[in-house]
PDB file of C-alpha atoms in Angstrom:
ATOM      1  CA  UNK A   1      69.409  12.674 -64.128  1.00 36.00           C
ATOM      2  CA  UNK A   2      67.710  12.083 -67.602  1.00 37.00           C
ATOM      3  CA  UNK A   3      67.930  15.679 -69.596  1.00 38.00           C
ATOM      4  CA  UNK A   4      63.851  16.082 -69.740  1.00 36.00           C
ATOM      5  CA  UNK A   5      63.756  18.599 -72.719  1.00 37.00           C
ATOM      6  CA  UNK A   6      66.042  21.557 -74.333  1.00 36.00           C
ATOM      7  CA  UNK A   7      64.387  25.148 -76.094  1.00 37.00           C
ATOM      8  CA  UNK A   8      65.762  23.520 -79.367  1.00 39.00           C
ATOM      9  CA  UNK A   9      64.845  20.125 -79.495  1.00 38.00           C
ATOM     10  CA  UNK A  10      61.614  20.501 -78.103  1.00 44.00           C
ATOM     11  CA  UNK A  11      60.075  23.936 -78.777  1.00 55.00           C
ATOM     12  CA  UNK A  12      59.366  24.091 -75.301  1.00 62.00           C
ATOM     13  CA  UNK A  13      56.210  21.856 -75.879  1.00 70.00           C
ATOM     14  CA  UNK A  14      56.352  20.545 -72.157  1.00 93.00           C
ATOM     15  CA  UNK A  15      54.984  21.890 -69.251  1.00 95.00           C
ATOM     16  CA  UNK A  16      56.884  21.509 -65.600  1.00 95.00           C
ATOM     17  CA  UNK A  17      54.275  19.362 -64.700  1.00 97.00           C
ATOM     18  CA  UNK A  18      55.902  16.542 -67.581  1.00 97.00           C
ATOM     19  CA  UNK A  19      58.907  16.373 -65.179  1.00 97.00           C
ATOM     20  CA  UNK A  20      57.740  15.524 -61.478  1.00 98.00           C
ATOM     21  CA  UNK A  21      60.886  14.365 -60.358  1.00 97.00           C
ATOM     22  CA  UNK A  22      62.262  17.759 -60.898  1.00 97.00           C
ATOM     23  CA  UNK A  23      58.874  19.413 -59.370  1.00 97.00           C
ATOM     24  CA  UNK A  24      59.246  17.549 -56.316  1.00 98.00           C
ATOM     25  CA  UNK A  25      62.689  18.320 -56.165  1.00 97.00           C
ATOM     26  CA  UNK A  26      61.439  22.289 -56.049  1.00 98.00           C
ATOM     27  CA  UNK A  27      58.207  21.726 -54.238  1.00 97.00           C
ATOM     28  CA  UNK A  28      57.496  18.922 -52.406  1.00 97.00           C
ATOM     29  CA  UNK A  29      58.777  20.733 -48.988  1.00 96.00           C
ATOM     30  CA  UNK A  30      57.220  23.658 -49.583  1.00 97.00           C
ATOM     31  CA  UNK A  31      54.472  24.232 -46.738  1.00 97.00           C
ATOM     32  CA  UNK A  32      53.805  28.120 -46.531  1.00 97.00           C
ATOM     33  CA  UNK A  33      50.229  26.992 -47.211  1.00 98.00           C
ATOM     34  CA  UNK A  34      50.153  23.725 -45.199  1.00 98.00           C
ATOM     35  CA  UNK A  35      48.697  24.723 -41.969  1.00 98.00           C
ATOM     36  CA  UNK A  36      45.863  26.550 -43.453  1.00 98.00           C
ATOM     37  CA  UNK A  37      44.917  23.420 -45.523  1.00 98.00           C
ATOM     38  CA  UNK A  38      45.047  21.406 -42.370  1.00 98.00           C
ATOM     39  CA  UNK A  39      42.950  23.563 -40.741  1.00 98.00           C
ATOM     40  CA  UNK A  40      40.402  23.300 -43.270  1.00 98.00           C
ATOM     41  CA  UNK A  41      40.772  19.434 -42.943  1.00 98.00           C
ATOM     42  CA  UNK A  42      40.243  19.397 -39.526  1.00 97.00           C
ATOM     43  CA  UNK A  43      36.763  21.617 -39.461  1.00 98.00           C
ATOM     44  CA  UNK A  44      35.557  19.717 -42.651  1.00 98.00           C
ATOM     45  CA  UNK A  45      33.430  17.151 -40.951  1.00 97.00           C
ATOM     46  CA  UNK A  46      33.122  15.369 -44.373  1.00 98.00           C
ATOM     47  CA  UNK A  47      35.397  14.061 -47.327  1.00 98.00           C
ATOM     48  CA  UNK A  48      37.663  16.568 -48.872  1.00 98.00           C
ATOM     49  CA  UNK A  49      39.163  16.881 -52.808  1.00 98.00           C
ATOM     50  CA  UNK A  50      41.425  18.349 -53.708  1.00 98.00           C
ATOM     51  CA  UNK A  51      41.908  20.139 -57.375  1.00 98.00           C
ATOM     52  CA  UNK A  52      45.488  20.113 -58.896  1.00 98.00           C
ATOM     53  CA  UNK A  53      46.583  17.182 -56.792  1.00 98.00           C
ATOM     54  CA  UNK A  54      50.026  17.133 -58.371  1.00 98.00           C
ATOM     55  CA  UNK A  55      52.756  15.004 -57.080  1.00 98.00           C
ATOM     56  CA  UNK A  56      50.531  15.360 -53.583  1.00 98.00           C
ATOM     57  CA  UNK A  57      52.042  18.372 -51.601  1.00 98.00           C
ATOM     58  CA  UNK A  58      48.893  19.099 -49.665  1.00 98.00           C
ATOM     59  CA  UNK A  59      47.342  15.928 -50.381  1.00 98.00           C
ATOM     60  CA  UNK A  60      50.026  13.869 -48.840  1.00 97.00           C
ATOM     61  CA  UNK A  61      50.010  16.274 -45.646  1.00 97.00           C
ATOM     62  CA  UNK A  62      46.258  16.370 -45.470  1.00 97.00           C
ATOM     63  CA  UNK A  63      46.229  12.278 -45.431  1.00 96.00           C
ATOM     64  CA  UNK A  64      48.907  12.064 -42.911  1.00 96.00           C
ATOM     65  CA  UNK A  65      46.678  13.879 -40.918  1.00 97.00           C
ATOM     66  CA  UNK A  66      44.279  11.400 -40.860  1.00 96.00           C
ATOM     67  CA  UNK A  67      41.963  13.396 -43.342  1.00 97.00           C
ATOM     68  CA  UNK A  68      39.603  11.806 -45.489  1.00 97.00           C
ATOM     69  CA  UNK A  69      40.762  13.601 -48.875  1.00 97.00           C
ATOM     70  CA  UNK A  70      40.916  12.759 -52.655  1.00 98.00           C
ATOM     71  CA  UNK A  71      42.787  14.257 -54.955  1.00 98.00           C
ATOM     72  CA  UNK A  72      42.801  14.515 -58.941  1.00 98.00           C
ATOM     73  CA  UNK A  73      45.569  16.201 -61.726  1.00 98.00           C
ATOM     74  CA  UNK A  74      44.813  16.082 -65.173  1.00 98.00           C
ATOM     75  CA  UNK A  75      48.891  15.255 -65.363  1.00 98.00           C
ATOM     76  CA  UNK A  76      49.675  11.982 -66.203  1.00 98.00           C
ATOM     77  CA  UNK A  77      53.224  11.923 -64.808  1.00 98.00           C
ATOM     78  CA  UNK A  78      52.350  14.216 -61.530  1.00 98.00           C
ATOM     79  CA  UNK A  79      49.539  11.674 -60.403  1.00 98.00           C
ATOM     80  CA  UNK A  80      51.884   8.440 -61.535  1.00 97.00           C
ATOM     81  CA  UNK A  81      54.306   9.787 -59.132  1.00 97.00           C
ATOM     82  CA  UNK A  82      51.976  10.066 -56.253  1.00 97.00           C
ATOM     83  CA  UNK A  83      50.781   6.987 -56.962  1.00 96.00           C
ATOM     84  CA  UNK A  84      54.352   5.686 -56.210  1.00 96.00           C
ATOM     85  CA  UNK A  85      54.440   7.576 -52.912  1.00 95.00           C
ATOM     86  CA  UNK A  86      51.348   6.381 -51.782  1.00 93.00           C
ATOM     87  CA  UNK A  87      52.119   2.472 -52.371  1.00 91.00           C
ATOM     88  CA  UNK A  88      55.435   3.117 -50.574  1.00 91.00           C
ATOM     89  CA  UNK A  89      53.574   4.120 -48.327  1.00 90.00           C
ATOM     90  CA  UNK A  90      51.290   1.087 -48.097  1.00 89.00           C
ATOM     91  CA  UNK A  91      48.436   3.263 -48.773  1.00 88.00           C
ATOM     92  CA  UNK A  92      45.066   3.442 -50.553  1.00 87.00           C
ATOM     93  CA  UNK A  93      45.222   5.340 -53.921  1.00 88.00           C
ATOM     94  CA  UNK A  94      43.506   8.698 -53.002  1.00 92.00           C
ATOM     95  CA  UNK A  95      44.108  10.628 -56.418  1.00 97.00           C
ATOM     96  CA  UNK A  96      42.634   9.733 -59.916  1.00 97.00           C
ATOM     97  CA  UNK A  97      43.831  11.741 -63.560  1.00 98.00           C
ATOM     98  CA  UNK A  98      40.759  14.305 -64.548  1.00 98.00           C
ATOM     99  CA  UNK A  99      40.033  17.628 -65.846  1.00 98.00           C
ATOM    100  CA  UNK A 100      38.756  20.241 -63.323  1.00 98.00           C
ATOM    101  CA  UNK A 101      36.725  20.632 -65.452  1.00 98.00           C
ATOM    102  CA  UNK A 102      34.479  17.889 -66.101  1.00 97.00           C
ATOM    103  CA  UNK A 103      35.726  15.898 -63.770  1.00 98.00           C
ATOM    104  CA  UNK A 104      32.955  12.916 -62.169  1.00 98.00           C
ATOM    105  CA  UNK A 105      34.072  11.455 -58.909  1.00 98.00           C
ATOM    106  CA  UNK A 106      31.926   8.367 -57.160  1.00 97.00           C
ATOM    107  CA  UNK A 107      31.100  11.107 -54.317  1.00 97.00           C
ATOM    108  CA  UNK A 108      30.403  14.276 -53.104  1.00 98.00           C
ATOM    109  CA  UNK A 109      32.801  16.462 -50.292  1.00 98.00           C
ATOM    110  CA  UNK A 110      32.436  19.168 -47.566  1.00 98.00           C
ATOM    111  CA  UNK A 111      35.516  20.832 -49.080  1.00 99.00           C
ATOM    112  CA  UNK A 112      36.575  20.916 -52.388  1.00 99.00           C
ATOM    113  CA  UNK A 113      40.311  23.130 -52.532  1.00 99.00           C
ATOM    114  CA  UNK A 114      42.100  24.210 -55.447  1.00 98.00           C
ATOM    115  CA  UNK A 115      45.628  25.301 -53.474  1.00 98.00           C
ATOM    116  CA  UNK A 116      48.491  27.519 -55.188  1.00 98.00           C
ATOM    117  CA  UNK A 117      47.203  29.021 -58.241  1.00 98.00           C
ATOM    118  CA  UNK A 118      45.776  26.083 -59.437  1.00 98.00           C
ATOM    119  CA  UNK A 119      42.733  27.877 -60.685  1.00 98.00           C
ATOM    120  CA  UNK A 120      44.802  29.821 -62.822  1.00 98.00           C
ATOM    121  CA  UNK A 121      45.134  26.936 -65.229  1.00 97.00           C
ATOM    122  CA  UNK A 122      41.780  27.658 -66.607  1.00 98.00           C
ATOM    123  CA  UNK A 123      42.479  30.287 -69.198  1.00 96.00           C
ATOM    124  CA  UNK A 124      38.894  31.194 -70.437  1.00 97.00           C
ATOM    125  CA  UNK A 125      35.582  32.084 -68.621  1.00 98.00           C
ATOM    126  CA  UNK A 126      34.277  28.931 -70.554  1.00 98.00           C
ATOM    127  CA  UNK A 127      36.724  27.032 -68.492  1.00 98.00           C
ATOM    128  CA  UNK A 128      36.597  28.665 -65.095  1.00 98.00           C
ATOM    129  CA  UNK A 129      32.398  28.733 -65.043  1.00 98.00           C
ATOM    130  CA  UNK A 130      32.597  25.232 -66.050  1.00 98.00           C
ATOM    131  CA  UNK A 131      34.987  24.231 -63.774  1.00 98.00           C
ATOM    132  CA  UNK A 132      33.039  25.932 -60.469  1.00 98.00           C
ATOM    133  CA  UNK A 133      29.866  24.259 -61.492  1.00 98.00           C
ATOM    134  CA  UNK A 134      31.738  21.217 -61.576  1.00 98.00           C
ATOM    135  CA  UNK A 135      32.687  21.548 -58.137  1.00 98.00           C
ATOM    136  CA  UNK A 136      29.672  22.453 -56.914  1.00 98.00           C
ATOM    137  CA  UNK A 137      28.194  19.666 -58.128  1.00 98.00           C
ATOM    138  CA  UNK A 138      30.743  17.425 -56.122  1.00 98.00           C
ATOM    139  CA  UNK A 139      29.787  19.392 -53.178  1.00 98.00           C
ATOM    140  CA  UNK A 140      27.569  18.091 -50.444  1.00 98.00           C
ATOM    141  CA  UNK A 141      24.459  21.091 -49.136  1.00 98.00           C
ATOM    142  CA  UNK A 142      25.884  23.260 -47.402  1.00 98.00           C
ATOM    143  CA  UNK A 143      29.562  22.642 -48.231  1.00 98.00           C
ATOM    144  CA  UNK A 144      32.180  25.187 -49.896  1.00 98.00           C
ATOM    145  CA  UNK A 145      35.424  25.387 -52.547  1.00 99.00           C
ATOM    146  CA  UNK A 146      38.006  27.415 -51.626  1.00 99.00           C
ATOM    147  CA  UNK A 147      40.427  28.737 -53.452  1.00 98.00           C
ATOM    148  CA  UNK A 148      44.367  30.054 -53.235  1.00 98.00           C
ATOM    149  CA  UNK A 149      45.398  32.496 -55.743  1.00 97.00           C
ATOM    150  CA  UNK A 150      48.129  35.202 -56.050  1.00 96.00           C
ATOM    151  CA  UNK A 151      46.480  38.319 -56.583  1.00 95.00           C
ATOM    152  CA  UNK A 152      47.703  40.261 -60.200  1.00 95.00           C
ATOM    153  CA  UNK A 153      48.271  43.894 -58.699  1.00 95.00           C
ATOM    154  CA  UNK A 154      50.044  46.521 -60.566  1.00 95.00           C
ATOM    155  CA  UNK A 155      53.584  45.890 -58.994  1.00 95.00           C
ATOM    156  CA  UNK A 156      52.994  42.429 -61.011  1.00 96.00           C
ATOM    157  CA  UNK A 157      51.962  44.010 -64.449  1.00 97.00           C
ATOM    158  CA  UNK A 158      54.625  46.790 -63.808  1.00 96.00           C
ATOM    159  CA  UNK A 159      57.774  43.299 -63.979  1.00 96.00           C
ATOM    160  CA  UNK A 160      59.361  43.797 -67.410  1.00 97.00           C
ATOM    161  CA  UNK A 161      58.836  40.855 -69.686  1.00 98.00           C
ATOM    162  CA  UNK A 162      61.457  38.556 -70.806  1.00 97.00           C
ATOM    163  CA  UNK A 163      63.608  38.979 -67.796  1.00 97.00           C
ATOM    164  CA  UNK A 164      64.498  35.566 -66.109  1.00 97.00           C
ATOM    165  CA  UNK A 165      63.449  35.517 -62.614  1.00 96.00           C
ATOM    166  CA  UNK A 166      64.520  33.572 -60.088  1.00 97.00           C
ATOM    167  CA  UNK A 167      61.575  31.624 -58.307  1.00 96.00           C
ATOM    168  CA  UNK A 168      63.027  28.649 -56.365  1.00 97.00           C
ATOM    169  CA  UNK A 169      66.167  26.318 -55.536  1.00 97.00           C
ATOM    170  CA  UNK A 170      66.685  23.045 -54.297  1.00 97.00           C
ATOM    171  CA  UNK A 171      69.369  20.764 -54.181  1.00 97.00           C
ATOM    172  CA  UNK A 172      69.130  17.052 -55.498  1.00 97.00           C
ATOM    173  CA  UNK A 173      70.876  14.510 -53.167  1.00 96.00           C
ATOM    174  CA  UNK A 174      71.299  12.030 -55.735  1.00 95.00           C
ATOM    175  CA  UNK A 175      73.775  14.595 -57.404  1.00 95.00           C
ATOM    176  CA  UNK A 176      74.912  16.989 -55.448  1.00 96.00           C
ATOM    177  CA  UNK A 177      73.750  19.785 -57.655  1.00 97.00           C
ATOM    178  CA  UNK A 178      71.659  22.697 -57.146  1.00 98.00           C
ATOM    179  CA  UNK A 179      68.444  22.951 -58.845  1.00 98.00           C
ATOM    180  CA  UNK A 180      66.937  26.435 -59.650  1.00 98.00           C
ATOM    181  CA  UNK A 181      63.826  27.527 -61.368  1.00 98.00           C
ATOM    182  CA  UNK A 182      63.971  30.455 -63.620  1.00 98.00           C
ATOM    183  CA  UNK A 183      60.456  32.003 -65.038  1.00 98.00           C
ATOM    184  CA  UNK A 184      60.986  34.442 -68.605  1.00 98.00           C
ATOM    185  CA  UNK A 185      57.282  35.602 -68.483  1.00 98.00           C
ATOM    186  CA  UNK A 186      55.397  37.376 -71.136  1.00 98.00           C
ATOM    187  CA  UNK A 187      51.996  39.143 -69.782  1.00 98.00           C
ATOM    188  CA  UNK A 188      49.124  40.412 -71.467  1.00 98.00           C
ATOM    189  CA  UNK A 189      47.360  42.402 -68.655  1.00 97.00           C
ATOM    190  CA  UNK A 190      44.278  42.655 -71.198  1.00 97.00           C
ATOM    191  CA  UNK A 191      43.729  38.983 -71.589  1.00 97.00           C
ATOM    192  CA  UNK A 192      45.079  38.448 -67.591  1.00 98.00           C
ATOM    193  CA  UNK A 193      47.493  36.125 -69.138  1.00 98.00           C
ATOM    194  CA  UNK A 194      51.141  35.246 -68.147  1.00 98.00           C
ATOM    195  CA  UNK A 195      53.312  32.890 -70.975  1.00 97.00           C
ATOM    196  CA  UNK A 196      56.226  31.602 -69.114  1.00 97.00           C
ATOM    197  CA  UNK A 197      59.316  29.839 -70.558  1.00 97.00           C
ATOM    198  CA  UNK A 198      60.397  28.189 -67.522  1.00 97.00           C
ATOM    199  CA  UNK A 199      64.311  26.852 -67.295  1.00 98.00           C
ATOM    200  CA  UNK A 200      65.452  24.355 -64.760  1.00 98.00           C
ATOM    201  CA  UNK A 201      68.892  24.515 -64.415  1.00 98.00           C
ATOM    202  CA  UNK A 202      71.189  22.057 -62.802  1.00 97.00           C
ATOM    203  CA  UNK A 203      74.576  23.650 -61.149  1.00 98.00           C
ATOM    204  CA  UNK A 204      77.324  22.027 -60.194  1.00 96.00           C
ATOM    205  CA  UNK A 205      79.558  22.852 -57.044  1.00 94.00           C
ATOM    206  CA  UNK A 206      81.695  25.320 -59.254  1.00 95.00           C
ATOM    207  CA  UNK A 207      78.113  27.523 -59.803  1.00 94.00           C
ATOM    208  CA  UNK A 208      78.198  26.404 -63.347  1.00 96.00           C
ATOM    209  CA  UNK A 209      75.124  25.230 -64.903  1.00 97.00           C
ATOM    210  CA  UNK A 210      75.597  21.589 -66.377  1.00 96.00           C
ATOM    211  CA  UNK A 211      72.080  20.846 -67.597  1.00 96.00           C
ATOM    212  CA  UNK A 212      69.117  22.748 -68.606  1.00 96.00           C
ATOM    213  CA  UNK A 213      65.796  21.514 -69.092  1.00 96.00           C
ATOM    214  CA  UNK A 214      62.918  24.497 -70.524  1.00 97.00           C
ATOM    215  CA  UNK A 215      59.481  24.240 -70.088  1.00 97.00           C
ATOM    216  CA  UNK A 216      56.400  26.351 -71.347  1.00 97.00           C
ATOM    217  CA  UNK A 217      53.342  27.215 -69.309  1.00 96.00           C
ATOM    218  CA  UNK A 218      50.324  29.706 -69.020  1.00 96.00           C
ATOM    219  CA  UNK A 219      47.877  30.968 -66.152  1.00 97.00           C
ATOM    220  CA  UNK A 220      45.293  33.667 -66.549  1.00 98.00           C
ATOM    221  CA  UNK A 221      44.891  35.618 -63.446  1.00 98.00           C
ATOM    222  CA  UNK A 222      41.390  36.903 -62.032  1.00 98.00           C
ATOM    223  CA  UNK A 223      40.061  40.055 -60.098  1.00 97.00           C
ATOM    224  CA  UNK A 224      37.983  39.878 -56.659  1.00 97.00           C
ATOM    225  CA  UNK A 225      34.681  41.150 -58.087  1.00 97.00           C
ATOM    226  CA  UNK A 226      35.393  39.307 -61.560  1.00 98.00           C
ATOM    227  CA  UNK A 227      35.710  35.621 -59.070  1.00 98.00           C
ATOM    228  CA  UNK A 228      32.296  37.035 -57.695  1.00 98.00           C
ATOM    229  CA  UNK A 229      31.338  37.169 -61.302  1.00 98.00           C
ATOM    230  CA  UNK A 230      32.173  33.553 -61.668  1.00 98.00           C
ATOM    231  CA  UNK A 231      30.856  32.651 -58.444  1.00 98.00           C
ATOM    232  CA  UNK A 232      27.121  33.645 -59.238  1.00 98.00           C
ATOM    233  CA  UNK A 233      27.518  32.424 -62.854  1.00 98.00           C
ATOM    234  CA  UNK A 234      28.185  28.590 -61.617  1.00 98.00           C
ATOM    235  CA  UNK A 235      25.511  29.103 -59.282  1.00 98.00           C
ATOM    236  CA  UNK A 236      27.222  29.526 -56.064  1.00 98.00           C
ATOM    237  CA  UNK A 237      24.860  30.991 -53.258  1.00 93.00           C
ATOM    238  CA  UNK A 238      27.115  32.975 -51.258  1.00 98.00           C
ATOM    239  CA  UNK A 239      30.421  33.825 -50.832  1.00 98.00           C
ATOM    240  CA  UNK A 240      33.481  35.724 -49.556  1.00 98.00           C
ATOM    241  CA  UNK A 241      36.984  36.684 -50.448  1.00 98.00           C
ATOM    242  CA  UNK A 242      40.259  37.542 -48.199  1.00 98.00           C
ATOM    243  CA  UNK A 243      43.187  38.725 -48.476  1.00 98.00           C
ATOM    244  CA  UNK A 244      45.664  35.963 -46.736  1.00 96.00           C
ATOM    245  CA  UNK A 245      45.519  32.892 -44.797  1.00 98.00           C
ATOM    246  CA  UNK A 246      45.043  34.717 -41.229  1.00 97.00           C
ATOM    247  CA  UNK A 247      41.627  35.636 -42.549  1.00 96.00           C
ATOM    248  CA  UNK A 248      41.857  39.214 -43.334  1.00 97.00           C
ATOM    249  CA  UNK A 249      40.020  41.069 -45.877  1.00 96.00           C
ATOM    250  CA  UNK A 250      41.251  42.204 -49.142  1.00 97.00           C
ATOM    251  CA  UNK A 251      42.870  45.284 -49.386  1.00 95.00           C
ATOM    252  CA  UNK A 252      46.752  45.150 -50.650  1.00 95.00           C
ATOM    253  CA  UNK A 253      47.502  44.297 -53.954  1.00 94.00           C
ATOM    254  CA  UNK A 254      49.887  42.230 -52.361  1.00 93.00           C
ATOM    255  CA  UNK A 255      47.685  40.168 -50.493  1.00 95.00           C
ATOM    256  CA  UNK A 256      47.071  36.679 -51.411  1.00 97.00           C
ATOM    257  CA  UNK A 257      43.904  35.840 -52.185  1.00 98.00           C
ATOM    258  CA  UNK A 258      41.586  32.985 -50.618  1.00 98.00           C
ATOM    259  CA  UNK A 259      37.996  32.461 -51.758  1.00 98.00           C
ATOM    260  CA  UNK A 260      35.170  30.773 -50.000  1.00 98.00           C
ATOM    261  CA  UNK A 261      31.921  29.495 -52.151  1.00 98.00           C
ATOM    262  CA  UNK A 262      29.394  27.742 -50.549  1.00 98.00           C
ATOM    263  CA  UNK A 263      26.773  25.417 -52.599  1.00 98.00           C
ATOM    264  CA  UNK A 264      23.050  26.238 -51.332  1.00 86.00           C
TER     265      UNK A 264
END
């Protein structure tokens, strides 16, 4: 496998998302989240997008499923790489490169979704209010964005920085090796930001690590009442936040967080 960057040569300049082999290679199985995504398919009645598209995790699930879904990633490489899955698949191109936001698609959707902390890519209120009003301009009367974010509680704030943590392993048939994703975070709980230099190591079958390739990324985290914030300030008309994917309501720090906007 092609070494994708090192902390010297690059300045960690990349994000993960430059590298989709190796995302997929972490992510593409995941499906914690899958079922509740297909269950929003299924009671859509109407055309879904889907922000943050990637590689196509959910979106390749949700068109398997017979769904009719979009999807858009402002990553070159991620949405070049779905691309190729789709045409192996001998299927119509669902997912185009844009900004969330200021994205303009040729139509409007029951259900817009921005899945695993996607929304945490817009670092600024600037960015997050334009980036709702986007989507509810892409939404048909009546139809809602929903959201999927981990929830920033104290136990969160409380990690000590510059620790590597393990997040997630994988290993890569064409190789043999073990892949593993290591996250050195930095977090500024007054700005509701988390830096991350992120390391993807390659091991071999004797646990040592033969390749590294580093990575740099950010995601600003939000509060329930601050989304409702956000909400009326792109001009939402009602909405409601829970605490998981079985519908309950907010209560644990530890909850996940899931957010329902509807347009009119």
């Amino acid at each position: 496998m092609k070494k994708i960057a090192t902390l010297k040569q690059k300045k960690l300049k990349l994000s993960p998302y430059d590298a989709p082999e190796l995302y997929d290679l972490l992510f593409e199985t995941l499906d914690f989240d899958i079922p509740y995504w297909l269950k929003v398919a299924g009671e859509a009645k109407g055309p879904i997008l889907e922000l943050g598209c990637g590689t196509g995790r959910v979106l390749k699930r949700l068109l398997e499923a017979g769904a009719d879904a979009d999807g858009l990633d402002s990553s070159v490489p991620m949405i070049k790489r779905f691309r190729a899955k789709v045409h192996a698949r001998g299927w119509k191109n669902r997912a185009v490169v844009a900004d969330m936001r200021k994205f303009a698609m040729p139509r409007r959707y029951t259900r817009i979704i921005c899945p695993f902390n996607g929304f945490a890519h817009c670092e600024t209120t600037e960015d997050q209010v334009r980036t709702l009003r986007c989507c509810r301009d892409h939404l048909k009367p009546g139809g809602a964005f929903i959201l999927h974010m981990s929830y920033p509680g104290f136990k969160y704030w409380a990690e000590p920085d510059g620790v590597p943590a393990f997040e997630a392993e994988a290993k890569d048939p064409s190789t043999g090796r073990t892949i593993q994703m290591w996250d050195t975070r930095t977090k500024d709980p007054i700005a509701q930001i988390q830096q991350s230099r992120v390391e993807i190591r390659e091991v071999n079958e004797d646990g040592q690590t033969a390749a590294s390739h580093w990575f740099a990324t950010s995601q600003r985290w939000v509060y329930r009442y601050e989304l409702e914030l956000l909400f009326r300030a792109a001009g939402f008309g009602r909405w409601t936040i829970l605490g998981g994917f079985d519908g309950k309501p907010l209560t644990d720090p530890e909850d996940q967080m899931i957010a329902w906007a509807w347009k009119g």
